[in-house]
Coordinates of N, CA and C in Angstrom, one line a residue:
X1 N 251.4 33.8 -27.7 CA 250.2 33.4 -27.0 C 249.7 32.0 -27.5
X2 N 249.6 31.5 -28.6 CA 248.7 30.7 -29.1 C 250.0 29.2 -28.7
X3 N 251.7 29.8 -28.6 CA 252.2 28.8 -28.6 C 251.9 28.3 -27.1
X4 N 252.0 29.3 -26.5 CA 252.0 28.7 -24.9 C 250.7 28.0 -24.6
X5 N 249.0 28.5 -24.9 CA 247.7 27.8 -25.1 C 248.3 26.5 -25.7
X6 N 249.3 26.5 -26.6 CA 248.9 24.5 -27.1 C 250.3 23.6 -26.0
X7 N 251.2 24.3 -25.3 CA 252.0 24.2 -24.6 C 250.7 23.2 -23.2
X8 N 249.7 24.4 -22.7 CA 249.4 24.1 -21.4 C 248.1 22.8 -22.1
X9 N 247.7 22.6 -22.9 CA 247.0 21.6 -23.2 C 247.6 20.4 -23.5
X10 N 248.6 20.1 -24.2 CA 249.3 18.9 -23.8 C 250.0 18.4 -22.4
X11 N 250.1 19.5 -21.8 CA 250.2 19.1 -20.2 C 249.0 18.4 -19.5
X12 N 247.4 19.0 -19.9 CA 246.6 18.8 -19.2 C 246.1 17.2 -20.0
X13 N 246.7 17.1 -20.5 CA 246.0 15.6 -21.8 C 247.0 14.9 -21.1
X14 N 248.2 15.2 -20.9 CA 249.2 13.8 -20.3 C 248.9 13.6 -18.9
X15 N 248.4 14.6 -18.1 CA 247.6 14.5 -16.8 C 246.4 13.4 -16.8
X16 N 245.6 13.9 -17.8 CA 244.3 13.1 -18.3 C 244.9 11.6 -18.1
X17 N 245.5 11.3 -19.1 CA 246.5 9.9 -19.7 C 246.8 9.0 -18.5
X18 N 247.7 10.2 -17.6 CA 248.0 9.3 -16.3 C 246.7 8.7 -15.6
X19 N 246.1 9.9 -15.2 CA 244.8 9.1 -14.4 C 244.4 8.1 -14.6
X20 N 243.9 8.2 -16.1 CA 243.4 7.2 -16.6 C 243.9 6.0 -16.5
X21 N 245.6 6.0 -16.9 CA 246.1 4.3 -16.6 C 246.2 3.8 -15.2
X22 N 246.4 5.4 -13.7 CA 246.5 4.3 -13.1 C 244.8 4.2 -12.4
X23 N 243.9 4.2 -13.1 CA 242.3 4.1 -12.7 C 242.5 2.2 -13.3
X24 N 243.0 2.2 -14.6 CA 243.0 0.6 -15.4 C 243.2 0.0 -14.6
X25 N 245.1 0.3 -14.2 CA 245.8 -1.0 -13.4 C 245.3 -1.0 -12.0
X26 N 244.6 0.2 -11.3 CA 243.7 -0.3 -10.2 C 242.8 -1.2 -9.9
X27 N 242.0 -1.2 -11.4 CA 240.7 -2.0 -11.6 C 240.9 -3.3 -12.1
X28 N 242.1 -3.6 -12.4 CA 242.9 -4.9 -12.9 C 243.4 -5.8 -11.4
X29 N 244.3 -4.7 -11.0 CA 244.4 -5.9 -9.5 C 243.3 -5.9 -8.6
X30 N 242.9 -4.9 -8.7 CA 241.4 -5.2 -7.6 C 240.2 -6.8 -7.9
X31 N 240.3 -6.8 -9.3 CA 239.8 -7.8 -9.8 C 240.6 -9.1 -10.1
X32 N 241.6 -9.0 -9.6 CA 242.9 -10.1 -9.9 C 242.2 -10.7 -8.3
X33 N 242.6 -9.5 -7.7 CA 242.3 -9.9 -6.2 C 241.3 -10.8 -5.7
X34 N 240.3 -10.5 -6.5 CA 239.0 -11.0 -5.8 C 238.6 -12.0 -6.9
X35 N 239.4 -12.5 -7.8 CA 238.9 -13.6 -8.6 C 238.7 -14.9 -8.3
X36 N 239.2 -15.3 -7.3 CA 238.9 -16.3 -6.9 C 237.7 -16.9 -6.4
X37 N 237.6 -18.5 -7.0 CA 236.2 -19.1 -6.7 C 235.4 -19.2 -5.4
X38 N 234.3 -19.2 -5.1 CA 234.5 -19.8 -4.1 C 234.8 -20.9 -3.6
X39 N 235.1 -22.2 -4.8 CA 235.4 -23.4 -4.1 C 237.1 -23.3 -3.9
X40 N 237.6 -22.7 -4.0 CA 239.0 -22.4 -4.1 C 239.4 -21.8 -3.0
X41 N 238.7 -20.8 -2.3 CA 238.8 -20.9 -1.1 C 237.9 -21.6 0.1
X42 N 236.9 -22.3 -0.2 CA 236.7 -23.3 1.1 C 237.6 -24.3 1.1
X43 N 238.2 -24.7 -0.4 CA 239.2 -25.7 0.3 C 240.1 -24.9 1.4
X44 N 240.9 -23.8 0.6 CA 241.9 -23.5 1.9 C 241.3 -23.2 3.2
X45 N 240.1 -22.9 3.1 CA 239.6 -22.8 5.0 C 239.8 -24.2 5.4
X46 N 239.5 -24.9 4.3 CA 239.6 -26.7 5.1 C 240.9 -27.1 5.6
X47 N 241.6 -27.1 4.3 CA 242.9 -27.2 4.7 C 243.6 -26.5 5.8
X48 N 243.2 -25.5 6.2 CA 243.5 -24.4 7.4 C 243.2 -25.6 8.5
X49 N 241.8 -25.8 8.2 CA 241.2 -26.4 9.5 C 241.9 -28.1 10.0
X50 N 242.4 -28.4 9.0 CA 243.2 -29.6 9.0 C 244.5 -29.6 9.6
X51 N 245.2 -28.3 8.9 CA 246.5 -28.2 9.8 C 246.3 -28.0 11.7
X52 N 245.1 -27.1 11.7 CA 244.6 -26.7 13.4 C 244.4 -28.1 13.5
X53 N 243.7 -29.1 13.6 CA 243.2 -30.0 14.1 C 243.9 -30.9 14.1
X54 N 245.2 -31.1 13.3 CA 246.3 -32.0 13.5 C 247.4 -31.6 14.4
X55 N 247.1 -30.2 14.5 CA 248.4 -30.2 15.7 C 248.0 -30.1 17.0
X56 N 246.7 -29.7 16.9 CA 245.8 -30.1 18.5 C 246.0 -31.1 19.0
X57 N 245.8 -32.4 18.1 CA 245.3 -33.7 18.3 C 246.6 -34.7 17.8
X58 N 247.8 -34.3 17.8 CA 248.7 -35.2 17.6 C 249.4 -35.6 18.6
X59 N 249.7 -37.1 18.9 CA 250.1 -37.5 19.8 C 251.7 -37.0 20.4
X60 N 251.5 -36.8 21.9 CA 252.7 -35.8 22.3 C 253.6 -37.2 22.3
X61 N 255.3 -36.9 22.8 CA 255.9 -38.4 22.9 C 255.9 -39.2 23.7
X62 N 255.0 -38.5 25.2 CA 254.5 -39.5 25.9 C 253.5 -40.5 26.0
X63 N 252.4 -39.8 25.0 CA 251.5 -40.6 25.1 C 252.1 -41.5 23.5
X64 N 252.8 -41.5 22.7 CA 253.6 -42.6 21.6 C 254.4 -43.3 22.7
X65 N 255.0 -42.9 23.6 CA 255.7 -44.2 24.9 C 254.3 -45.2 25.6
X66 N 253.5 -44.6 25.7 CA 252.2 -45.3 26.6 C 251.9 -46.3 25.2
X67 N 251.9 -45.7 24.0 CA 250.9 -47.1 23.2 C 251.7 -47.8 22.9
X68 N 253.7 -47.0 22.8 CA 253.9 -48.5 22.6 C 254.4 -49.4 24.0
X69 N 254.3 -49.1 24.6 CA 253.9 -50.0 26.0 C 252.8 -51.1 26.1
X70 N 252.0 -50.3 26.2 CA 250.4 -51.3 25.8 C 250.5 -51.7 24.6
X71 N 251.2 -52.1 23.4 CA 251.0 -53.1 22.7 C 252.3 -53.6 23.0
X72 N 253.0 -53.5 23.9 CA 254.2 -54.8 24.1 C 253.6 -55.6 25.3
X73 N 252.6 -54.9 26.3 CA 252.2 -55.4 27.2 C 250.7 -56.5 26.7
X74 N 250.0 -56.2 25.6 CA 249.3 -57.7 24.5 C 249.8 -58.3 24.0
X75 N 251.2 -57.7 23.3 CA 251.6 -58.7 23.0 C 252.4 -60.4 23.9
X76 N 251.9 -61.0 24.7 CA 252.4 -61.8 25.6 C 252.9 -62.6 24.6
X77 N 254.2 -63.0 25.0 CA 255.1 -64.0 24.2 C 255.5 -65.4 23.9
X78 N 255.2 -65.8 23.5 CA 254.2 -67.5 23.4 C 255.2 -68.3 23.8
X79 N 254.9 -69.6 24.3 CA 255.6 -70.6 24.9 C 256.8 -71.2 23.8
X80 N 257.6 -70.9 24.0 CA 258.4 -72.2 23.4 C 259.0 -73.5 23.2
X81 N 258.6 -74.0 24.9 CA 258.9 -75.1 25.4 C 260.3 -75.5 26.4
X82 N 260.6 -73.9 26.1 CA 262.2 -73.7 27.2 C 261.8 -73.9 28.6
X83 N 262.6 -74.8 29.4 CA 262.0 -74.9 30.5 C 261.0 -76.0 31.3
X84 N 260.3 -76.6 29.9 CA 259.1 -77.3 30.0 C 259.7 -79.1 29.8
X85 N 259.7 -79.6 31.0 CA 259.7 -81.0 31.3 C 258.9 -82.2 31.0
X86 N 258.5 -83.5 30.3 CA 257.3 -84.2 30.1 C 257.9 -85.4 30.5
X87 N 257.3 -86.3 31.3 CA 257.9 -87.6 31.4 C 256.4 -88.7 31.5
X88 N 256.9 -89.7 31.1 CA 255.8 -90.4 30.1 C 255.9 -92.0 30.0
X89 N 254.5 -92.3 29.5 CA 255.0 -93.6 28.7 C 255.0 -93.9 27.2
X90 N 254.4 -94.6 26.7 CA 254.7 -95.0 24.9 C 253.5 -93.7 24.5
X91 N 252.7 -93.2 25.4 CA 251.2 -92.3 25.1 C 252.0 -91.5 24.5
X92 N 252.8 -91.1 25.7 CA 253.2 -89.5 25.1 C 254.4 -89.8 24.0
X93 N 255.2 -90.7 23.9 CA 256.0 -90.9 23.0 C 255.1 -90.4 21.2
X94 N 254.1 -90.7 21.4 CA 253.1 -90.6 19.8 C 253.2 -89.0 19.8
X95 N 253.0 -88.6 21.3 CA 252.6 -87.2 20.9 C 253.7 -86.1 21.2
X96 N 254.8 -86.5 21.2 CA 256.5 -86.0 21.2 C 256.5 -84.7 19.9
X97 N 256.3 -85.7 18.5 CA 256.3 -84.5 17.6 C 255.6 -83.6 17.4
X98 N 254.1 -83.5 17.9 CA 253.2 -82.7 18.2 C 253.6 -81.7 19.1
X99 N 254.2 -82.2 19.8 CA 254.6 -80.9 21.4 C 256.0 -80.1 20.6
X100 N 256.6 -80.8 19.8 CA 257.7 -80.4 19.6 C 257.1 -79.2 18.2
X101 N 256.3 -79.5 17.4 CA 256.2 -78.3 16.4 C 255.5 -77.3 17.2
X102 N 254.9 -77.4 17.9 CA 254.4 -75.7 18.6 C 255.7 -75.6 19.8
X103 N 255.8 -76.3 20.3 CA 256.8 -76.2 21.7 C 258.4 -76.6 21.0
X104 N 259.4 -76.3 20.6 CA 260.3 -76.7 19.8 C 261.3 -76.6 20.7
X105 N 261.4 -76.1 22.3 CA 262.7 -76.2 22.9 C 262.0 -77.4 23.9
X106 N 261.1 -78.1 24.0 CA 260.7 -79.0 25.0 C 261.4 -79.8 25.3
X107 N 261.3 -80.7 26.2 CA 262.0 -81.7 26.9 C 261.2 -82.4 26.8
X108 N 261.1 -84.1 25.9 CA 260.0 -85.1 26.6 C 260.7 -86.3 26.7
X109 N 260.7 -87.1 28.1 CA 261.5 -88.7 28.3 C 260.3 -89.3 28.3
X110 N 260.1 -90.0 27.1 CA 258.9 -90.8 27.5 C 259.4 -92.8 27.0
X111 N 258.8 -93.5 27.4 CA 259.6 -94.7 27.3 C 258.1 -95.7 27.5
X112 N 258.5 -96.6 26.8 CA 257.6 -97.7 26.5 C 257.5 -98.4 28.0
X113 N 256.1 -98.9 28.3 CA 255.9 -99.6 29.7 C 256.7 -99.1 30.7
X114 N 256.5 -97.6 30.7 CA 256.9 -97.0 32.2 C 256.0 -97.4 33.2
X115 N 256.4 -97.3 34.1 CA 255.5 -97.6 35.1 C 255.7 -95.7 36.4
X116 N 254.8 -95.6 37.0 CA 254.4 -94.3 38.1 C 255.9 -94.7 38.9
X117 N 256.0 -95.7 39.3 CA 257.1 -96.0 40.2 C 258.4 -95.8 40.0
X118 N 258.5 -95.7 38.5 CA 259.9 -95.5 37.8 C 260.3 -94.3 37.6
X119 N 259.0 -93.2 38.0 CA 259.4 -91.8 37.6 C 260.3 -90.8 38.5
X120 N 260.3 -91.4 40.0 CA 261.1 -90.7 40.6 C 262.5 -90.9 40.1
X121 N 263.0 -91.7 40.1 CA 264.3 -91.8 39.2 C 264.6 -91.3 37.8
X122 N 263.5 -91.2 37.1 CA 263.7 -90.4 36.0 C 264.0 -89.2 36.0
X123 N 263.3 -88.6 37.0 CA 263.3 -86.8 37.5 C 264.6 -86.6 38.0
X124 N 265.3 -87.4 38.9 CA 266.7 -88.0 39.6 C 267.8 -87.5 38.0
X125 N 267.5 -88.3 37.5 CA 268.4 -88.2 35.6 C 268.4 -87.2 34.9
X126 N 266.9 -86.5 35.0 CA 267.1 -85.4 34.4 C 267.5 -84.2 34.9
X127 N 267.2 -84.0 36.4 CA 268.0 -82.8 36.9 C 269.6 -83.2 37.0
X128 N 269.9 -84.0 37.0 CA 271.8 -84.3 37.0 C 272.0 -83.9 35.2
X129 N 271.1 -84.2 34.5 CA 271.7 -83.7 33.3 C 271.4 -82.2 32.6
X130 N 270.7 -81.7 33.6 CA 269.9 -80.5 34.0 C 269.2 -79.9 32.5
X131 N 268.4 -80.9 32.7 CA 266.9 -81.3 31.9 C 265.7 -80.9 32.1
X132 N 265.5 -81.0 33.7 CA 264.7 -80.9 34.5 C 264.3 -79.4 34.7
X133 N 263.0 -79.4 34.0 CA 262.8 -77.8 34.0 C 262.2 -77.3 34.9
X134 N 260.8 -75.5 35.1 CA 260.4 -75.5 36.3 C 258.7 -75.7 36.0
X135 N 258.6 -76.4 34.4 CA 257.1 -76.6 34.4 C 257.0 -77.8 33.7
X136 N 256.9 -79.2 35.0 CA 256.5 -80.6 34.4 C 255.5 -81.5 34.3
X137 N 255.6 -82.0 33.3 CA 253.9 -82.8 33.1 C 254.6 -84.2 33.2
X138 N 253.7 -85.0 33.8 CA 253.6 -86.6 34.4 C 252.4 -87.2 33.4
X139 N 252.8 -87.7 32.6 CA 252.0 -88.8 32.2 C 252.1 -90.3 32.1
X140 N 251.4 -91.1 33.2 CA 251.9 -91.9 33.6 C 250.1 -92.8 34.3
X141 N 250.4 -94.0 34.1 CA 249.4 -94.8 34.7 C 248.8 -95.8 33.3
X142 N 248.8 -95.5 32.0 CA 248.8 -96.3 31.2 C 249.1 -97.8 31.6
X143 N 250.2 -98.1 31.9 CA 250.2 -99.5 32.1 C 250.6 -99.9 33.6
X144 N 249.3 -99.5 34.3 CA 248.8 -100.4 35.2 C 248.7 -99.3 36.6
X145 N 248.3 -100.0 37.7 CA 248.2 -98.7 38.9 C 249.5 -98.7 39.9
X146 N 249.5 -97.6 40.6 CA 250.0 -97.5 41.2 C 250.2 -97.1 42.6
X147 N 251.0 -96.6 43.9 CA 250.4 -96.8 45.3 C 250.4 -95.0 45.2
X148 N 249.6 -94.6 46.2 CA 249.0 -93.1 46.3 C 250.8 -92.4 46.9
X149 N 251.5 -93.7 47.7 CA 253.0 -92.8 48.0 C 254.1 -93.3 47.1
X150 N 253.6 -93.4 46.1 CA 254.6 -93.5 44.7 C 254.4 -91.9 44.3
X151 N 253.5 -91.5 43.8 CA 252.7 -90.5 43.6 C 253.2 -89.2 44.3
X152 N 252.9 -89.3 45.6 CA 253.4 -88.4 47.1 C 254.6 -88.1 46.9
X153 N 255.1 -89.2 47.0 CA 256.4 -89.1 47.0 C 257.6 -88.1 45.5
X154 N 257.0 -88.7 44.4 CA 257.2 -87.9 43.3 C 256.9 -86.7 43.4
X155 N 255.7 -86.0 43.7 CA 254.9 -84.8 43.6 C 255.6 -83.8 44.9
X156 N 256.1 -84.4 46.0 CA 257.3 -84.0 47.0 C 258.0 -83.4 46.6
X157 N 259.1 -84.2 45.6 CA 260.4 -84.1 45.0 C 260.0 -82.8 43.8
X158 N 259.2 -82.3 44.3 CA 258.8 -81.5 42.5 C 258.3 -80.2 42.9
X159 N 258.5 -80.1 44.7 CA 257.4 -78.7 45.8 C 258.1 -77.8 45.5
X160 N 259.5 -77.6 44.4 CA 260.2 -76.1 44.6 C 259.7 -76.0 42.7
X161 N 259.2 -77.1 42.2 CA 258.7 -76.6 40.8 C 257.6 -75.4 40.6
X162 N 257.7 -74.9 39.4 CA 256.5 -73.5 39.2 C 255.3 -74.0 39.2
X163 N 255.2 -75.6 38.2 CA 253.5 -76.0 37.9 C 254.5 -77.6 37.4
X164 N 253.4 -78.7 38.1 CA 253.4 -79.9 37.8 C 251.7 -80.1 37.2
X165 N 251.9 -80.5 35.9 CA 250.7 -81.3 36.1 C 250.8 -82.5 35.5
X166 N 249.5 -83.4 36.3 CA 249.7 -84.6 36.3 C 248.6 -85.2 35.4
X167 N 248.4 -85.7 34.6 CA 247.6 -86.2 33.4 C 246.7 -87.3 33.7
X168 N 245.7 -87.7 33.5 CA 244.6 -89.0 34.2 C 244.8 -89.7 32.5
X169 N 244.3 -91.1 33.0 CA 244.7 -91.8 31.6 C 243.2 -92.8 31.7
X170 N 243.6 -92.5 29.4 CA 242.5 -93.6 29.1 C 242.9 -94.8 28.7
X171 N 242.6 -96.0 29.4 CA 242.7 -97.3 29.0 C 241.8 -98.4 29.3
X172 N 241.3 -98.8 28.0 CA 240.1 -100.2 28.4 C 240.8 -101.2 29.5
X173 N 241.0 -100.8 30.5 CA 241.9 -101.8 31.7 C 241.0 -101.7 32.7
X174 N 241.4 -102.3 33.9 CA 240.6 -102.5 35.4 C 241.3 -101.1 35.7
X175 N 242.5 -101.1 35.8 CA 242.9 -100.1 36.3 C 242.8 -98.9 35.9
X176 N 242.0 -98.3 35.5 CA 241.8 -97.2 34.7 C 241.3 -96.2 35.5
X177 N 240.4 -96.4 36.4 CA 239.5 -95.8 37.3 C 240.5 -95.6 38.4
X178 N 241.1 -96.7 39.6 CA 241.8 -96.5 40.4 C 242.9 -96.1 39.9
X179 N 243.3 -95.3 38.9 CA 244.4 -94.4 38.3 C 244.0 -93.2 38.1
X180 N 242.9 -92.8 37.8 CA 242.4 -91.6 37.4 C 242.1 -91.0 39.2
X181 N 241.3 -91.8 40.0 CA 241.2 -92.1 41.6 C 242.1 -91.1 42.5
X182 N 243.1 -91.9 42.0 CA 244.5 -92.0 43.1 C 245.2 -90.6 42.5
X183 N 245.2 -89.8 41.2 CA 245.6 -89.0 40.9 C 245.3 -87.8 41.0
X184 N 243.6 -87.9 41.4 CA 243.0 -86.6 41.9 C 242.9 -86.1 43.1
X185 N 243.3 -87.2 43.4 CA 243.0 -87.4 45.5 C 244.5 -86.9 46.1
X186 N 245.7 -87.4 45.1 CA 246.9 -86.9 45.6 C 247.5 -85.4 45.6
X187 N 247.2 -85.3 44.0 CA 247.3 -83.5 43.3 C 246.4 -82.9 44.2
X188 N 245.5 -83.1 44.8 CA 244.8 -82.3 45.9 C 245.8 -81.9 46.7
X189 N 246.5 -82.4 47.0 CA 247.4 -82.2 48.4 C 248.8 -80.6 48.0
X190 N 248.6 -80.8 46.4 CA 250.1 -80.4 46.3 C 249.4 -78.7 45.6
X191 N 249.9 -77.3 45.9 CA 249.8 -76.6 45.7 C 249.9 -75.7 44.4
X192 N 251.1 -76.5 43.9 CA 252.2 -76.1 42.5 C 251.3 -76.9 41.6
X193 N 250.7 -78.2 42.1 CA 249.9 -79.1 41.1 C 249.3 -78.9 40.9
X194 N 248.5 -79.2 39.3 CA 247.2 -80.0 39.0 C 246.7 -80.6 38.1
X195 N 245.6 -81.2 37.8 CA 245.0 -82.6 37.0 C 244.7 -81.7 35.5
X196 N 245.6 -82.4 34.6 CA 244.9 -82.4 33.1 C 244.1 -83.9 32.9
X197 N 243.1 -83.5 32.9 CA 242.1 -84.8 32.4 C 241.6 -85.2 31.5
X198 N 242.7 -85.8 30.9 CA 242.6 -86.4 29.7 C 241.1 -87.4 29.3
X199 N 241.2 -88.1 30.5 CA 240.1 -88.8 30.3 C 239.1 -88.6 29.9
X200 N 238.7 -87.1 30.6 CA 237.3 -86.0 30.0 C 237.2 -85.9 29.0
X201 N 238.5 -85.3 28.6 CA 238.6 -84.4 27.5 C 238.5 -85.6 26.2
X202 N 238.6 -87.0 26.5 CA 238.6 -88.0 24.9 C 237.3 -88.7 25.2
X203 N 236.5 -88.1 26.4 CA 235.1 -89.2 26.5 C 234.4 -88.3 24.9
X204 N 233.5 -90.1 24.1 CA 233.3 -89.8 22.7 C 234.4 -89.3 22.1
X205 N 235.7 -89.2 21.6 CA 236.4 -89.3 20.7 C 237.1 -90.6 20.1
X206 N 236.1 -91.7 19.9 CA 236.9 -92.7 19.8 C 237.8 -93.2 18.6
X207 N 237.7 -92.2 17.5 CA 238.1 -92.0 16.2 C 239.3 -91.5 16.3
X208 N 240.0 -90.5 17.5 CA 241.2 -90.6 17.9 C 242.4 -91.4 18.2
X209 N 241.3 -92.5 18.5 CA 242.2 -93.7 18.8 C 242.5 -94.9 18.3
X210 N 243.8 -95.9 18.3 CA 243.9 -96.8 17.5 C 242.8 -98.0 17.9
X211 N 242.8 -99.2 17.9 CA 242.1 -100.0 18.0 C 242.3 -100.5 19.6
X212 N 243.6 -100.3 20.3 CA 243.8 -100.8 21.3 C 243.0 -100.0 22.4
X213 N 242.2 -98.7 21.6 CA 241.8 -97.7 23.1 C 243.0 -97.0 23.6
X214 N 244.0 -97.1 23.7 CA 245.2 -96.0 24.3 C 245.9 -95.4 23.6
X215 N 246.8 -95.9 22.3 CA 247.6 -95.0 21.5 C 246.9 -94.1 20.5
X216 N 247.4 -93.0 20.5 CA 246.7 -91.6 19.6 C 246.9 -92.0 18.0
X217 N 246.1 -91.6 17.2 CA 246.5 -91.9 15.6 C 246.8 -90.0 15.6
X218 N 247.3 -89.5 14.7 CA 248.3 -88.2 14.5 C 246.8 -87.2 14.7
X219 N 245.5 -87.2 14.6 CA 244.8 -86.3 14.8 C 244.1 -86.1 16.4
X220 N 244.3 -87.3 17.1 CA 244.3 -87.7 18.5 C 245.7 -86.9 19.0
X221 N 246.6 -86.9 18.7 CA 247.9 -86.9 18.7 C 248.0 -85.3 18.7
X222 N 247.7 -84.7 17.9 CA 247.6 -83.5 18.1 C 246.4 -82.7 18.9
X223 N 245.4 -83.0 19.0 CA 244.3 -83.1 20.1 C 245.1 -83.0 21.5
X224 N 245.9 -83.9 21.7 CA 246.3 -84.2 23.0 C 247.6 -83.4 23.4
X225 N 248.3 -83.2 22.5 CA 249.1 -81.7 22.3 C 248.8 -80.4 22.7
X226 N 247.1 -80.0 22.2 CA 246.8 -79.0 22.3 C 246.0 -79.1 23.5
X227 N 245.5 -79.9 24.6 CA 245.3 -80.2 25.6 C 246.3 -79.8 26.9
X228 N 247.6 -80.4 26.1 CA 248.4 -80.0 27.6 C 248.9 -78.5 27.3
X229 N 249.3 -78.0 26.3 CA 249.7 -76.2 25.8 C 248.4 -75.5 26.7
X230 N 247.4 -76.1 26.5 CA 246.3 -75.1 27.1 C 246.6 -75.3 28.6
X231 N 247.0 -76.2 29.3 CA 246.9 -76.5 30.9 C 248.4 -75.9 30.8
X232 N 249.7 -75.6 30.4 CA 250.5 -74.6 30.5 C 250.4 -73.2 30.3
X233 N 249.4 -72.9 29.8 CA 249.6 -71.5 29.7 C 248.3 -71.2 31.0
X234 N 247.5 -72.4 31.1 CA 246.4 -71.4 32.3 C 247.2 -71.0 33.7
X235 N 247.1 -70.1 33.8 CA 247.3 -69.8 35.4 C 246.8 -70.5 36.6

């Protein structure tokens, strides 16, 4: 009797035992569980909220085709001077290397005491050596005037070009006026043409110029550079 009484009490003590430990390791992960801070989890709701809101709002591949479209269509592609014809007298000769550091493929024949009347033949030279591009500037009248069908007649020869323009000139001369005159009154006529006016554009600059009133010193020189770039690129 008494062996079997201490038989059924160590049975009921190792029962006890059990409960007991798995009561501990309940109350251990239950509390593992829930230890966390609360700043520890509002980040991950944030982070949660970050992953949702990035994949809502991320650009599909069509709309990455559209932007990069619209920034190749701002980006417009700047002149280089391919194409671009200048014919001249000693004026523009000053201002050759100026057109050439922004414009570097340009064309300029410019020549000492040209005269308006010599330019049809020049245009003649340069298309045979096919020079003669589809955007030309005429600077011409410096030394001395010329007839309204000198002019006509040039501006004719030039009706299948994209853009001529024709430049008014400043010189302490008589002829200065009936040059500027005869240039505005012609380019009227012509559709592809029109007047950069210079003359406007140097009234009060006289620090641009050398002593003679007509040739540019290098800050005039580039002035007058950036005068005609701007009458190329306007529409």
């Amino acid at each position: 009797m008494k062996k079997r009484k201490g038989v059924k009490r160590r049975k009921v003590w190792k029962i006890w035992v059990f409960f007991i430990l798995m009561f501990v390791v309940g109350f251990l992960v239950l509390r593992a569980q829930t230890s966390e801070t609360p700043e520890k989890v509002e980040i991950k709701d944030q982070q949660s909220e970050s992953y949702q809101y990035a994949a809502i709002h991320s650009p599909t591949p069509q709309n990455s085709v559209m932007n990069s479209n619209e920034t190749e269509i701002k980006k417009a592609e700047p002149l280089n001077g391919e194409g671009i014809t200048v014919i001249g007298d000693s004026v523009i000769m000053g201002v050759e290397p100026y057109l050439k550091e922004k414009l570097p493929k340009i064309t300029v024949d410019g020549k000492v005491g040209r005269q308006m009347s010599q330019a049809k033949d020049v245009v003649n030279e340069l298309e045979q050596q096919g020079k003669l591009g589809d955007h030309i500037i005429i600077e011409l009248g410096t030394n001395g005037p010329f007839k309204k069908e000198h002019l006509r007649n040039l501006l004719t020869s030039l009706s299948e070009a994209e853009k001529v323009l024709v430049v008014t000139t400043r010189v302490p001369k008589g002829w200065q006026d009936t040059v500027n005159s005869t240039i505005k009154e012609v380019v009227s006529e012509f559709s592809n043409t029109k007047v950069v006016d210079w003359y406007a554009a140097s009234e009060g600059k006289g620090d641009y110029f050398y002593k003679d009133g007509v040739h540019l010193k290098p800050d005039g020189s580039r002035y007058y550079a950036s005068h005609l770039i701007e009458a190329l690129q306007e529409k």
